[in-house]
mmCIF file of C-alpha atoms and ligand atoms in Angstrom:
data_model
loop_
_atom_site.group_PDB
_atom_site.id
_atom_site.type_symbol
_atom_site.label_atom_id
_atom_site.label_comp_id
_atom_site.label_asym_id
_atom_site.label_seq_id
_atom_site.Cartn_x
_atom_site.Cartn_y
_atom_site.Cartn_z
ATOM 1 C CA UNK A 204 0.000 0.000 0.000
ATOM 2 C CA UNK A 205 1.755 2.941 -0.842
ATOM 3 C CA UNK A 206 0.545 6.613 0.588
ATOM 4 C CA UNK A 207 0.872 10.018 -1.708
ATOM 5 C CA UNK A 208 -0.304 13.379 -0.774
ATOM 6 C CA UNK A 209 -1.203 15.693 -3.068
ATOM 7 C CA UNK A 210 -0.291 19.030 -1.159
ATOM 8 C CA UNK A 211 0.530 22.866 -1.858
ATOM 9 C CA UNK A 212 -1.113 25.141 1.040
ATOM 10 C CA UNK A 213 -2.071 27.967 -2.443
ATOM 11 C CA UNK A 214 -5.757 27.029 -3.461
ATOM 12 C CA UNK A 215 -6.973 26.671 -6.814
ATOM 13 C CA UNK A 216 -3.873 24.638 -8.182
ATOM 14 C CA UNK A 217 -5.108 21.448 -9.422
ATOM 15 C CA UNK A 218 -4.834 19.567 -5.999
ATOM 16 C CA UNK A 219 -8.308 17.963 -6.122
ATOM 17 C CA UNK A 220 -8.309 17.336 -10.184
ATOM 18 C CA UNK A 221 -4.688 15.767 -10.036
ATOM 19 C CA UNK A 222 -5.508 13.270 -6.879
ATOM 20 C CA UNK A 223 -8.862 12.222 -8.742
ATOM 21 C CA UNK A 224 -7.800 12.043 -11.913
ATOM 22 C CA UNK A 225 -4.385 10.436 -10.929
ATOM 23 C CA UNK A 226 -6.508 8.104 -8.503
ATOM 24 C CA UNK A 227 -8.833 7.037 -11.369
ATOM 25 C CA UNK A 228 -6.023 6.358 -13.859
ATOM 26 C CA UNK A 229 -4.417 4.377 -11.162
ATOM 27 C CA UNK A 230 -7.364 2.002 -11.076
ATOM 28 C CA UNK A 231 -7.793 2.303 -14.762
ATOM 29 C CA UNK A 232 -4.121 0.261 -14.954
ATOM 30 C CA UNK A 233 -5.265 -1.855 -12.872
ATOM 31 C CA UNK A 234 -4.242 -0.384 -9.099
ATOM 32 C CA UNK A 235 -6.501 -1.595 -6.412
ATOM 33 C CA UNK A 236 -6.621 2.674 -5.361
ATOM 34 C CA UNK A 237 -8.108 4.241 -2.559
ATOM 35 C CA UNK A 238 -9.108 8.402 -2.620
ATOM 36 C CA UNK A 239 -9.249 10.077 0.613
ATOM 37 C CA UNK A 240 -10.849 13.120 0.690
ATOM 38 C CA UNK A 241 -8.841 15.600 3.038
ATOM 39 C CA UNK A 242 -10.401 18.855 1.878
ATOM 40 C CA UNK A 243 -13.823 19.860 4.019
ATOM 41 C CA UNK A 244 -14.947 20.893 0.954
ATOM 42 C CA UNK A 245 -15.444 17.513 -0.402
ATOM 43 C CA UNK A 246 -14.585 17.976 -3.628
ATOM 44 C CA UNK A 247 -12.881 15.070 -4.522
ATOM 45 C CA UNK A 248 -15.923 13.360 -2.991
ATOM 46 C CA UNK A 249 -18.673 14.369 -5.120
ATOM 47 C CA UNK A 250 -15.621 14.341 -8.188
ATOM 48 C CA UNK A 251 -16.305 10.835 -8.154
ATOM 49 C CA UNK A 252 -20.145 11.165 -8.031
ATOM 50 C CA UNK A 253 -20.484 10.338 -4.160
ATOM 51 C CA UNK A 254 -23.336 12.892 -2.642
ATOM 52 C CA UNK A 255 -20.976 13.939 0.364
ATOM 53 C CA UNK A 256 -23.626 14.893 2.633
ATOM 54 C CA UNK A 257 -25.308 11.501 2.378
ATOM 55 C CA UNK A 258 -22.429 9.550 3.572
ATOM 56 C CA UNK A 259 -22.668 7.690 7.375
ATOM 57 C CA UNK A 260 -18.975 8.085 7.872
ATOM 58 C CA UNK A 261 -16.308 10.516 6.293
ATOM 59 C CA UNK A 262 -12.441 11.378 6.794
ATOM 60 C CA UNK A 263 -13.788 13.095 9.586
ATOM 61 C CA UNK A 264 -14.894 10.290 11.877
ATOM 62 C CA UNK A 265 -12.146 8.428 10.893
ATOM 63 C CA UNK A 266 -9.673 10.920 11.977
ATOM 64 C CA UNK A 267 -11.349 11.844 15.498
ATOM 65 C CA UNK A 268 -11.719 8.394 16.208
ATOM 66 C CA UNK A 269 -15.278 8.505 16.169
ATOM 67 C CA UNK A 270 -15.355 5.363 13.529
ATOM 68 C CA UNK A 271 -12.235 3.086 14.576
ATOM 69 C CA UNK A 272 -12.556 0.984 11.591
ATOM 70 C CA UNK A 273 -12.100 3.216 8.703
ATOM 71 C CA UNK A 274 -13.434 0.239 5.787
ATOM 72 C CA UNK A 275 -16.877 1.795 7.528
ATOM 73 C CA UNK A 276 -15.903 5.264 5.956
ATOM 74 C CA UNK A 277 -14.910 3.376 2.359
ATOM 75 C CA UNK A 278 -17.078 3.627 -0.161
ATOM 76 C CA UNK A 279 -16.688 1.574 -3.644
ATOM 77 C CA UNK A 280 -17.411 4.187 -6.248
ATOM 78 C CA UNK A 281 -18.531 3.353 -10.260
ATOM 79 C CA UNK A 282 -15.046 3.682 -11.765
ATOM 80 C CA UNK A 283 -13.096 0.631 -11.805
ATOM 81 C CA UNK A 284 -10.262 -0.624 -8.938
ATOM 82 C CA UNK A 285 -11.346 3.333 -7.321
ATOM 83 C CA UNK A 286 -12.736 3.628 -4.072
ATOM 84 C CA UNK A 287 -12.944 6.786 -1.642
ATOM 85 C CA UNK A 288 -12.957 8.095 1.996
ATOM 86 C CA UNK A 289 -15.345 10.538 1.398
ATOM 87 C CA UNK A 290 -15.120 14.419 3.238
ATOM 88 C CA UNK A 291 -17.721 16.810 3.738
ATOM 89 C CA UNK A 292 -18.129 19.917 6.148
ATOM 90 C CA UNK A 293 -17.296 18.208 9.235
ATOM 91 C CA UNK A 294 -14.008 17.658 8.535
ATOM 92 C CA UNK A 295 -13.738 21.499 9.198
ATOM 93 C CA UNK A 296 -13.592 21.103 13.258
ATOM 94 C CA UNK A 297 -11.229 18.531 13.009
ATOM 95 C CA UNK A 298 -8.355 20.870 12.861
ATOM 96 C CA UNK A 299 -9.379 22.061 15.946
ATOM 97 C CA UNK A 300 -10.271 19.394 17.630
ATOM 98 C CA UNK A 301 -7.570 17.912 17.091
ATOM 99 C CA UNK A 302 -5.105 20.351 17.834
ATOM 100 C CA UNK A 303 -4.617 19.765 21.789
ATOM 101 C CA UNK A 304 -4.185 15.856 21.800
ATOM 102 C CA UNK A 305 -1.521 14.223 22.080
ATOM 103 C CA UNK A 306 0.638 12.483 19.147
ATOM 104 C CA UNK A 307 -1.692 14.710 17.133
ATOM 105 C CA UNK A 308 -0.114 13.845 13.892
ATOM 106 C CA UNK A 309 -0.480 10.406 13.785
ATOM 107 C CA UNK A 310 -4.448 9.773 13.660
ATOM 108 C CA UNK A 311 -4.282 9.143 9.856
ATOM 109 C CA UNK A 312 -1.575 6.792 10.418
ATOM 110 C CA UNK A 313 -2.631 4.919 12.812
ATOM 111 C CA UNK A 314 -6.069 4.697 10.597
ATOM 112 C CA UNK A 315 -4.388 3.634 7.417
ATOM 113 C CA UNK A 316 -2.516 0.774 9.503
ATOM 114 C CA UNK A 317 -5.930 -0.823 10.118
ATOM 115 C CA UNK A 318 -6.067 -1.050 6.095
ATOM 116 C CA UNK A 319 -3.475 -3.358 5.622
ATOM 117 C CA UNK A 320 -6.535 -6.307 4.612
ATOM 118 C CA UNK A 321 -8.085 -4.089 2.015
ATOM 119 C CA UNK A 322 -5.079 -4.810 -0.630
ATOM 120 C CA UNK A 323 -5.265 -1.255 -1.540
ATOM 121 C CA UNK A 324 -2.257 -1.014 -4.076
ATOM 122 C CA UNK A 325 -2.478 3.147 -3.748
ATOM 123 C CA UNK A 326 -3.879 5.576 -1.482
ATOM 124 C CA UNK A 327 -4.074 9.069 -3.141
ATOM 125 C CA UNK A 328 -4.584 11.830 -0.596
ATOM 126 C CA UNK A 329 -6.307 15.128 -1.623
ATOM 127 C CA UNK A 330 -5.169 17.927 1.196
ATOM 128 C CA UNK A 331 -7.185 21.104 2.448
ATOM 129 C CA UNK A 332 -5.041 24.307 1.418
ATOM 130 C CA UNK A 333 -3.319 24.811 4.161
ATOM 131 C CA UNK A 334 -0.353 23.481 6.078
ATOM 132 C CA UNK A 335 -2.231 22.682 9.615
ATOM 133 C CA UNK A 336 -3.160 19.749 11.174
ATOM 134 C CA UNK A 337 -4.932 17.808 8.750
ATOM 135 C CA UNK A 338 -2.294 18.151 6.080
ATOM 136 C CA UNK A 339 0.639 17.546 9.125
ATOM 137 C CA UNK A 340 -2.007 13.946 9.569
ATOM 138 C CA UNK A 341 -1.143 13.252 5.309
ATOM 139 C CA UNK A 342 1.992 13.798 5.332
ATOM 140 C CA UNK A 343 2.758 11.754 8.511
ATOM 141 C CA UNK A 344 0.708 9.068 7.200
ATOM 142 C CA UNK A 345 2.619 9.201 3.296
ATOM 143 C CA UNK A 346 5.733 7.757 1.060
ATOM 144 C CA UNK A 347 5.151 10.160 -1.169
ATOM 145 C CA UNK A 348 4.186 13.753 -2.135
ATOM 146 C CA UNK A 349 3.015 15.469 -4.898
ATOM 147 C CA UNK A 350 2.626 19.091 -5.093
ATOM 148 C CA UNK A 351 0.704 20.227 -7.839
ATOM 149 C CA UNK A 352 1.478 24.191 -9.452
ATOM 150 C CA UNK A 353 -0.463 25.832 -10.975
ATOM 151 C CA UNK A 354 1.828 27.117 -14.248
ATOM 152 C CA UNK A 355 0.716 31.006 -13.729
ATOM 153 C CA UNK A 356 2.117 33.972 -12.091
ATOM 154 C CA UNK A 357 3.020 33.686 -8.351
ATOM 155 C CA UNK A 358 3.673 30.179 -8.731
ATOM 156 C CA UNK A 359 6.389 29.482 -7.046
ATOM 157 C CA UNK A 360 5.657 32.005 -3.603
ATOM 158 C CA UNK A 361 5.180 29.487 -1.312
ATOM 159 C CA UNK A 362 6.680 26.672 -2.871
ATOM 160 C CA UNK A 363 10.025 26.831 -0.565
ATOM 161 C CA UNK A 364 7.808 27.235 2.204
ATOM 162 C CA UNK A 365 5.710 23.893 1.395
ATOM 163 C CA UNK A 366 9.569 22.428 0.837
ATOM 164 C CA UNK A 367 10.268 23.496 4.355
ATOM 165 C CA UNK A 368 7.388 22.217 5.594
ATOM 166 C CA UNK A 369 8.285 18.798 3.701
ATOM 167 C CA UNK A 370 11.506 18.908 5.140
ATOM 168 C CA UNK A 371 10.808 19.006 8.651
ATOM 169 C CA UNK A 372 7.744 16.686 8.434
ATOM 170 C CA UNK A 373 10.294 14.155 7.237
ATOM 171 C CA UNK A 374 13.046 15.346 9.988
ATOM 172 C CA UNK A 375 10.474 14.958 13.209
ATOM 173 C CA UNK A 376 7.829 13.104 11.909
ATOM 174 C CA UNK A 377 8.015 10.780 9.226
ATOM 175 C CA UNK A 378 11.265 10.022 7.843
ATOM 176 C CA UNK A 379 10.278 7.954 4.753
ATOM 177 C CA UNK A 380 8.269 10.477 3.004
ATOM 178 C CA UNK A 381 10.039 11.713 -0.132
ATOM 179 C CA UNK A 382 8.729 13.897 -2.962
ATOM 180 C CA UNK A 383 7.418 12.189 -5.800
ATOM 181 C CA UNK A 384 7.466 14.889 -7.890
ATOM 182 C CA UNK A 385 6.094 18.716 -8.577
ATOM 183 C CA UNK A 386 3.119 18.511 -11.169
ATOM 184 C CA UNK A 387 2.845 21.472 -13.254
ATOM 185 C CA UNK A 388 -0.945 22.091 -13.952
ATOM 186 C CA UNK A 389 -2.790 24.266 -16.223
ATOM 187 C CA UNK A 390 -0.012 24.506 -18.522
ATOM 188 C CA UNK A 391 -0.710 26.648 -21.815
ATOM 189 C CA UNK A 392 2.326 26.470 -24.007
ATOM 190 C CA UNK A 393 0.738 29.322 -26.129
ATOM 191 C CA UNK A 394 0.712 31.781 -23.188
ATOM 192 C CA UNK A 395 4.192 33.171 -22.529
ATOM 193 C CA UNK A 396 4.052 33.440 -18.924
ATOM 194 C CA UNK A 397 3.281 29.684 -19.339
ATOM 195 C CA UNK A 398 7.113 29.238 -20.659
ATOM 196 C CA UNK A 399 8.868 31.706 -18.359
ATOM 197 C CA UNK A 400 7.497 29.628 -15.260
ATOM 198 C CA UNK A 401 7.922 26.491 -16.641
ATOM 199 C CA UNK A 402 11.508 27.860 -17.094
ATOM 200 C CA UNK A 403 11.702 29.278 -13.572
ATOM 201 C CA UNK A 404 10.462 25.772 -11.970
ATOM 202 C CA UNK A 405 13.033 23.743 -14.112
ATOM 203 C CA UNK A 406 15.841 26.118 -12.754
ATOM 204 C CA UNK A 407 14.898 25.706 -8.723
ATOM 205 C CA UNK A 408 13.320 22.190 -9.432
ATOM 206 C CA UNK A 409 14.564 20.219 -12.334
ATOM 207 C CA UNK A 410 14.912 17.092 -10.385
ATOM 208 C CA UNK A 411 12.212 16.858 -8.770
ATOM 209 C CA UNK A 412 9.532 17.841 -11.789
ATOM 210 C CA UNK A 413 7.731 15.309 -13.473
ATOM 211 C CA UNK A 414 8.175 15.157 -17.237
ATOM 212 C CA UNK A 415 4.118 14.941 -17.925
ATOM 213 C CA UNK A 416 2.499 18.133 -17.442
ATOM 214 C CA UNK A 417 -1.596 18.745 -17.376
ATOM 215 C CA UNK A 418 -2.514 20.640 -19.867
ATOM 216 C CA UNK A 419 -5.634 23.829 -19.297
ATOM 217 C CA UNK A 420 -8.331 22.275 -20.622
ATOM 218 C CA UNK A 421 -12.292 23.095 -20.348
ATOM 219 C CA UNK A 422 -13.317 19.605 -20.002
ATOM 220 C CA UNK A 423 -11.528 19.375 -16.790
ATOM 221 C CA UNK A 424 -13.196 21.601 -15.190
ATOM 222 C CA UNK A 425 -16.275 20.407 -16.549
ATOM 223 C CA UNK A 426 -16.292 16.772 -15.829
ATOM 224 C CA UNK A 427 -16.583 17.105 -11.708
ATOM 225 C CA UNK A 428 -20.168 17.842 -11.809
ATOM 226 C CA UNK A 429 -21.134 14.905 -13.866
ATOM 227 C CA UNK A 430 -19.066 13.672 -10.853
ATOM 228 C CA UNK A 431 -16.856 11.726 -13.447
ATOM 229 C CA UNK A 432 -12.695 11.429 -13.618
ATOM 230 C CA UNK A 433 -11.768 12.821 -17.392
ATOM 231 C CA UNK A 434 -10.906 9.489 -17.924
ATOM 232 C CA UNK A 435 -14.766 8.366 -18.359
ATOM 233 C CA UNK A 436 -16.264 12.070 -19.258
ATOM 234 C CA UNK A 437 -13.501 12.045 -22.299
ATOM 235 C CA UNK A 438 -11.316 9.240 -22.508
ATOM 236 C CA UNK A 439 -9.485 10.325 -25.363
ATOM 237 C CA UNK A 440 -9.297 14.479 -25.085
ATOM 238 C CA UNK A 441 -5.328 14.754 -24.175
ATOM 239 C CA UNK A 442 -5.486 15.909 -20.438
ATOM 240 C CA UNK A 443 -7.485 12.396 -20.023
ATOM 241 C CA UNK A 444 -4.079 10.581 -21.876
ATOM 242 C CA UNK A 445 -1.724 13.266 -19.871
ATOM 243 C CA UNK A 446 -3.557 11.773 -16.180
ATOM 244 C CA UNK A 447 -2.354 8.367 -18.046
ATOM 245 C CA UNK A 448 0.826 9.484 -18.144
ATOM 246 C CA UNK A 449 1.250 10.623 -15.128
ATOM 247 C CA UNK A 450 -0.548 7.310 -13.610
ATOM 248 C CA UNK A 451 2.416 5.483 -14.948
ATOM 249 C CA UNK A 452 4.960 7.778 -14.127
ATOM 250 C CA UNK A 453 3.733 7.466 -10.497
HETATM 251 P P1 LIG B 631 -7.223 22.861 -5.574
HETATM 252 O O1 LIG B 631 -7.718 21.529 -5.135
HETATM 253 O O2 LIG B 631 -5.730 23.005 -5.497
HETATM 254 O O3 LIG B 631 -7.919 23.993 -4.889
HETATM 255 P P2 LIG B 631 -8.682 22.342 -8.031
HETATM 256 O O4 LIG B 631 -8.216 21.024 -8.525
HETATM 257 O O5 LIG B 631 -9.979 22.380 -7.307
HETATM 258 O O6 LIG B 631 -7.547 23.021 -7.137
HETATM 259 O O7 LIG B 631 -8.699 23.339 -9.266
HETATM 260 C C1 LIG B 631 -9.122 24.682 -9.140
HETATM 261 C C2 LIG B 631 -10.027 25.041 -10.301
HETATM 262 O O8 LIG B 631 -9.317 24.939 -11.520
HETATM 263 C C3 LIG B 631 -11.205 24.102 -10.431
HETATM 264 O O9 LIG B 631 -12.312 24.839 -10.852
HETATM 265 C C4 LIG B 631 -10.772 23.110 -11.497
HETATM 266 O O10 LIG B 631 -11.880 22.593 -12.206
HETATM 267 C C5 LIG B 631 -9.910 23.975 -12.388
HETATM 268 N N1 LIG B 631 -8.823 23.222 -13.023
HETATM 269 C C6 LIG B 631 -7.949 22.370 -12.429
HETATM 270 N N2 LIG B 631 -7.070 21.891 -13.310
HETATM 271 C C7 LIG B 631 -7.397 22.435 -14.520
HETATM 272 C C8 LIG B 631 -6.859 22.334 -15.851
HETATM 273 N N3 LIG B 631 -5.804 21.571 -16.135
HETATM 274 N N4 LIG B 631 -7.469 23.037 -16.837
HETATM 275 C C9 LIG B 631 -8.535 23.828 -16.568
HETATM 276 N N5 LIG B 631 -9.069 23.969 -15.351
HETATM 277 C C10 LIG B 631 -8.518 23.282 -14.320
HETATM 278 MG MG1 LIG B 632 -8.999 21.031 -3.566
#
């Protein structure tokens, strides 16, 4: 079972898109994959045509400890080999709540152990956009992570902060997390800002940058509320073969 967070504490970046659509092409090679849903806003949840506010148990419970077996909280979605810890609005006082107990960053962890019977191949981890507690809970919990950017102006502000943030989770916390690569989203070869940060990233972060990058591309943002991956909303349109791509280079 290997763990990746997608994380970058900027909304609006491609977090939720990449983990669902990188989640579904998992499955669609044939990975046994498991979504969690970080992100109160559930978006990955309903991305993959679950009704978040009809679930019995979400990330939430799971997290608190109010469900202590978290295959209650899985739910087998249409798609093939993808499944999905759903999120909704709850998940919003977890942060707090969970703030003042103790070992505070290990809940997910100590969740995830519990799903060593499930033969989950991947678990793909879509984080809130921040760097508190429930993000600290992914990356403790993770092998790798992914941190999607978004190809645009102000790109990289904040990136060496998320890297800091990376390094110290793996320094006090978890030391076999490792970056499995930065994803550049919403990339528009046509526009020349596009280029220049494309150029900028390759300078600061050649090694780490995978070589697919996801395209801007309207059926993308269309496709979540037929709550479908791109994958089965257009299986051929090129961001759909670019998720493929970066399924494989995962
Ligand atoms: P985050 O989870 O980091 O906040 P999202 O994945 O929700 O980011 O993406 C933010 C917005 O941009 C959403 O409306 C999404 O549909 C859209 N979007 C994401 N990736 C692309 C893309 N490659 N092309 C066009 N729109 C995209
Ligand atoms: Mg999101």
């Amino acid at each position: 079972m290997y763990v990746i967070s997608f994380a970058n504490q900027k909304g609006g970046v491609g977090k939720t898109t990449s983990a669902v659509n990188s989640a579904s092409a998992l499955g669609v090679l044939g990975k046994k994959t498991l979504l969690i849903d970080l992100d109160p806003q559930g978006s990955s949840t309903s991305s993959v045509g679950i009704v978040k506010n009809s679930v019995k148990y979400s990330s939430y419970e799971v997290l608190t400890g109010v469900c202590n077996d978290p295959t209650k909280a899985i739910i087998e979605t249409k798609f093939k080999n993808l499944y999905v810890m759903p999120s909704n609005i709850t998940l919003a006082a977890a942060e707090l709540e969970l703030a003042t107990q103790p070992e505070r960053e290990l809940f997910l962890k100590k969740a995830l152990d519990k799903l060593k019977r499930s033969n989950f191949d991947y678990v793909i981890i879509d984080c809130p956009p921040s760097l508190g507690i429930i993000t600290l809970n992914a990356l403790t919990a993770s092998r790798g992570l992914i941190v999607p950017v978004q190809c645009e102006y102000f790109a990289l502000e904040g990136l060496s902060q998320l890297m800091n943030t990376y390094k110290s989770v793996k320094k006090h916390y978890n030391s076999r997390l490792n970056i499995t690569g930065i994803l550049v989203t919403m990339y528009n070869p046509r526009y020349k800002l596009s280029s220049q940060v494309l150029e900028e990233l390759k300078r600061y972060y050649s090694f780490q940058l995978f070589d697919t990058k996801i395209s801007r591309s309207v059926a993308l943002s269309e496709a979540p509320s037929f709550g479908e991956p791109i994958y089965y909303y257009s299986k051929y349109s090129k961001v759909s073969l670019e998720y493929m791509k970066l399924a494989e280079e995962i």
